Amino acid sequence: MFKQDDGSIVHICMVKANQFDPTIYNPIASQVGECDLKQIAGVETLTPGHVQIFEPPYDLVEISGVPKTVLAVARVATELIQLRGQSPGWANYVWHPEDQSKFGGKGGICNVEVFKTTSTTQDYQTELIEVCKDIEGKILPWAKVAKHY
């Protein structure tokens, strides 16, 4: 609703929200900024209960993600982003670099899919174990993981 200074209504509009349909819109095509980040640890395909760790090209000052029912996003350190799958679906995360002049004031508005697990017995590993694996599933040296905690 738009009103004039005297309170009289100038225009009223309504917005209908529809559930996102990835078969109609290509989620990856709607990304903005730097989203092709280097994955340094975690599972290859993000599923509920599992983690991926990414290294952006700049130190982070802020990160957030929505919907929180699908994806939990955290800044592990100033140089690492952690994505944790919560439930199947599409989600967005936004990251901002510490020195915003390096990237025109923004880092990335990125889309990610959390896939349904194919396991019938939901094999949830602890966050520590997930963080300690590289993208090939090899255990990372403790020194590399510990420096980020």
mmCIF file of C-alpha atoms in Angstrom:
data_model
loop_
_atom_site.group_PDB
_atom_site.id
_atom_site.type_symbol
_atom_site.label_atom_id
_atom_site.label_comp_id
_atom_site.label_asym_id
_atom_site.label_seq_id
_atom_site.Cartn_x
_atom_site.Cartn_y
_atom_site.Cartn_z
ATOM 1 C CA MET A 1 0.000 0.000 0.000
ATOM 2 C CA PHE A 2 1.364 3.406 -0.993
ATOM 3 C CA LYS A 3 0.100 6.522 0.774
ATOM 4 C CA GLN A 4 0.546 10.234 0.345
ATOM 5 C CA ASP A 5 1.823 12.424 3.189
ATOM 6 C CA ASP A 6 -1.763 13.150 4.252
ATOM 7 C CA GLY A 7 -2.491 9.411 4.614
ATOM 8 C CA SER A 8 -4.673 9.033 1.536
ATOM 9 C CA ILE A 9 -4.105 5.813 -0.424
ATOM 10 C CA VAL A 10 -2.432 6.214 -3.802
ATOM 11 C CA HIS A 11 -1.998 2.569 -4.806
ATOM 12 C CA ILE A 12 -2.702 -0.897 -3.380
ATOM 13 C CA CYS A 13 -1.150 -4.061 -4.743
ATOM 14 C CA MET A 14 -1.029 -7.705 -3.700
ATOM 15 C CA VAL A 15 1.765 -10.195 -4.182
ATOM 16 C CA LYS A 16 1.262 -13.932 -4.427
ATOM 17 C CA ALA A 17 4.221 -16.096 -3.420
ATOM 18 C CA ASN A 18 4.671 -19.359 -5.301
ATOM 19 C CA GLN A 19 6.921 -22.204 -4.249
ATOM 20 C CA PHE A 20 10.208 -22.227 -6.197
ATOM 21 C CA ASP A 21 10.159 -24.729 -9.068
ATOM 22 C CA PRO A 22 13.669 -25.649 -10.327
ATOM 23 C CA THR A 23 12.176 -27.312 -13.418
ATOM 24 C CA ILE A 24 10.998 -23.875 -14.645
ATOM 25 C CA TYR A 25 13.880 -21.662 -13.449
ATOM 26 C CA ASN A 26 17.546 -22.594 -13.586
ATOM 27 C CA PRO A 27 18.744 -21.821 -10.026
ATOM 28 C CA ILE A 28 22.416 -21.699 -11.022
ATOM 29 C CA ALA A 29 21.697 -19.089 -13.736
ATOM 30 C CA SER A 30 20.249 -16.737 -11.106
ATOM 31 C CA GLN A 31 23.474 -16.565 -9.069
ATOM 32 C CA VAL A 32 25.234 -13.213 -8.673
ATOM 33 C CA GLY A 33 28.905 -12.580 -7.991
ATOM 34 C CA GLU A 34 31.467 -15.209 -7.006
ATOM 35 C CA CYS A 35 29.835 -18.613 -6.464
ATOM 36 C CA ASP A 36 32.369 -20.995 -7.997
ATOM 37 C CA LEU A 37 34.170 -21.411 -4.685
ATOM 38 C CA LYS A 38 36.926 -23.921 -3.947
ATOM 39 C CA GLN A 39 35.584 -26.835 -1.872
ATOM 40 C CA ILE A 40 38.254 -27.955 0.604
ATOM 41 C CA ALA A 41 36.370 -30.496 2.735
ATOM 42 C CA GLY A 42 33.103 -32.324 3.219
ATOM 43 C CA VAL A 43 30.895 -34.543 1.149
ATOM 44 C CA GLU A 44 30.658 -34.218 -2.630
ATOM 45 C CA THR A 45 26.848 -34.074 -2.742
ATOM 46 C CA LEU A 46 25.185 -32.136 0.079
ATOM 47 C CA THR A 47 22.453 -34.105 1.870
ATOM 48 C CA PRO A 48 20.663 -33.526 5.193
ATOM 49 C CA GLY A 49 23.039 -33.821 8.140
ATOM 50 C CA HIS A 50 26.208 -33.471 6.097
ATOM 51 C CA VAL A 51 28.695 -30.623 5.637
ATOM 52 C CA GLN A 52 30.665 -28.914 2.874
ATOM 53 C CA ILE A 53 33.478 -26.412 3.518
ATOM 54 C CA PHE A 54 34.333 -23.771 0.892
ATOM 55 C CA GLU A 55 37.148 -21.258 0.622
ATOM 56 C CA PRO A 56 36.101 -17.943 -0.974
ATOM 57 C CA PRO A 57 38.712 -15.795 -2.755
ATOM 58 C CA TYR A 58 38.529 -13.084 -0.047
ATOM 59 C CA ASP A 59 38.281 -13.053 3.744
ATOM 60 C CA LEU A 60 34.676 -13.008 4.958
ATOM 61 C CA VAL A 61 32.971 -10.350 7.007
ATOM 62 C CA GLU A 62 29.421 -11.736 6.824
ATOM 63 C CA ILE A 63 27.489 -14.770 5.593
ATOM 64 C CA SER A 64 23.854 -15.830 5.780
ATOM 65 C CA GLY A 65 21.524 -18.359 4.191
ATOM 66 C CA VAL A 66 17.823 -19.070 3.692
ATOM 67 C CA PRO A 67 15.636 -20.985 4.170
ATOM 68 C CA LYS A 68 17.192 -22.229 7.393
ATOM 69 C CA THR A 69 14.979 -25.321 7.243
ATOM 70 C CA VAL A 70 16.952 -26.428 4.135
ATOM 71 C CA LEU A 71 20.465 -25.045 4.737
ATOM 72 C CA ALA A 72 22.506 -23.936 7.752
ATOM 73 C CA VAL A 73 25.330 -21.573 6.793
ATOM 74 C CA ALA A 74 28.211 -20.538 9.043
ATOM 75 C CA ARG A 75 31.523 -18.727 8.850
ATOM 76 C CA VAL A 76 34.013 -21.270 10.211
ATOM 77 C CA ALA A 77 36.839 -18.729 10.092
ATOM 78 C CA THR A 78 37.374 -15.477 8.209
ATOM 79 C CA GLU A 79 38.384 -17.541 5.186
ATOM 80 C CA LEU A 80 35.955 -20.513 5.256
ATOM 81 C CA ILE A 81 32.233 -21.055 4.612
ATOM 82 C CA GLN A 82 30.435 -24.088 6.053
ATOM 83 C CA LEU A 83 27.213 -25.362 4.478
ATOM 84 C CA ARG A 84 25.190 -27.990 6.375
ATOM 85 C CA GLY A 85 22.220 -29.682 4.736
ATOM 86 C CA GLN A 86 19.096 -29.566 6.896
ATOM 87 C CA SER A 87 16.397 -30.971 4.576
ATOM 88 C CA PRO A 88 16.039 -31.591 0.823
ATOM 89 C CA GLY A 89 15.404 -28.529 -1.360
ATOM 90 C CA TRP A 90 16.981 -25.387 -2.817
ATOM 91 C CA ALA A 91 18.504 -22.640 -0.688
ATOM 92 C CA ASN A 92 20.519 -19.454 -1.112
ATOM 93 C CA TYR A 93 23.521 -18.184 0.773
ATOM 94 C CA VAL A 94 25.047 -14.719 0.600
ATOM 95 C CA TRP A 95 28.623 -13.889 1.518
ATOM 96 C CA HIS A 96 30.398 -10.537 1.767
ATOM 97 C CA PRO A 97 34.160 -9.993 1.705
ATOM 98 C CA GLU A 98 35.982 -8.223 4.523
ATOM 99 C CA ASP A 99 37.405 -5.631 2.107
ATOM 100 C CA GLN A 100 34.284 -4.848 0.101
ATOM 101 C CA SER A 101 36.192 -2.624 -2.339
ATOM 102 C CA LYS A 102 37.858 -5.755 -3.793
ATOM 103 C CA PHE A 103 34.607 -7.124 -5.191
ATOM 104 C CA GLY A 104 32.425 -4.096 -5.828
ATOM 105 C CA GLY A 105 30.788 -4.292 -2.413
ATOM 106 C CA LYS A 106 29.466 -7.846 -2.716
ATOM 107 C CA GLY A 107 30.794 -11.380 -2.644
ATOM 108 C CA GLY A 108 28.151 -13.722 -3.946
ATOM 109 C CA ILE A 109 24.489 -14.623 -3.893
ATOM 110 C CA CYS A 110 24.730 -18.359 -4.452
ATOM 111 C CA ASN A 111 22.218 -21.178 -4.850
ATOM 112 C CA VAL A 112 22.707 -24.708 -3.583
ATOM 113 C CA GLU A 113 20.610 -27.848 -3.651
ATOM 114 C CA VAL A 114 20.392 -30.152 -0.658
ATOM 115 C CA PHE A 115 19.657 -33.568 -2.120
ATOM 116 C CA LYS A 116 17.516 -36.307 -0.615
ATOM 117 C CA THR A 117 19.659 -38.975 0.931
ATOM 118 C CA THR A 118 19.755 -42.269 -0.942
ATOM 119 C CA SER A 119 20.574 -44.150 2.261
ATOM 120 C CA THR A 120 17.731 -45.912 4.022
ATOM 121 C CA THR A 121 19.570 -45.760 7.341
ATOM 122 C CA GLN A 122 20.498 -42.030 7.524
ATOM 123 C CA ASP A 123 24.205 -42.431 8.287
ATOM 124 C CA TYR A 124 24.869 -39.141 10.093
ATOM 125 C CA GLN A 125 28.510 -38.531 10.870
ATOM 126 C CA THR A 126 29.633 -35.938 13.352
ATOM 127 C CA GLU A 127 30.522 -32.478 12.093
ATOM 128 C CA LEU A 128 34.141 -32.963 13.127
ATOM 129 C CA ILE A 129 34.552 -36.053 10.941
ATOM 130 C CA GLU A 130 32.946 -34.301 7.938
ATOM 131 C CA VAL A 131 35.151 -31.234 8.326
ATOM 132 C CA CYS A 132 38.257 -33.423 8.420
ATOM 133 C CA LYS A 133 37.728 -34.929 4.959
ATOM 134 C CA ASP A 134 38.693 -33.403 1.646
ATOM 135 C CA ILE A 135 36.446 -33.574 -1.433
ATOM 136 C CA GLU A 136 37.915 -36.969 -2.353
ATOM 137 C CA GLY A 137 37.014 -38.391 1.059
ATOM 138 C CA LYS A 138 40.624 -38.457 2.304
ATOM 139 C CA ILE A 139 41.277 -37.420 5.900
ATOM 140 C CA LEU A 140 42.876 -33.957 6.041
ATOM 141 C CA PRO A 141 45.968 -33.399 8.178
ATOM 142 C CA TRP A 142 44.927 -32.148 11.629
ATOM 143 C CA ALA A 143 47.075 -29.045 11.257
ATOM 144 C CA LYS A 144 45.066 -27.829 8.245
ATOM 145 C CA VAL A 145 41.710 -28.333 9.987
ATOM 146 C CA ALA A 146 42.865 -27.062 13.392
ATOM 147 C CA LYS A 147 44.113 -23.744 12.020
ATOM 148 C CA HIS A 148 40.516 -22.865 11.102
ATOM 149 C CA TYR A 149 39.094 -23.513 14.585
#
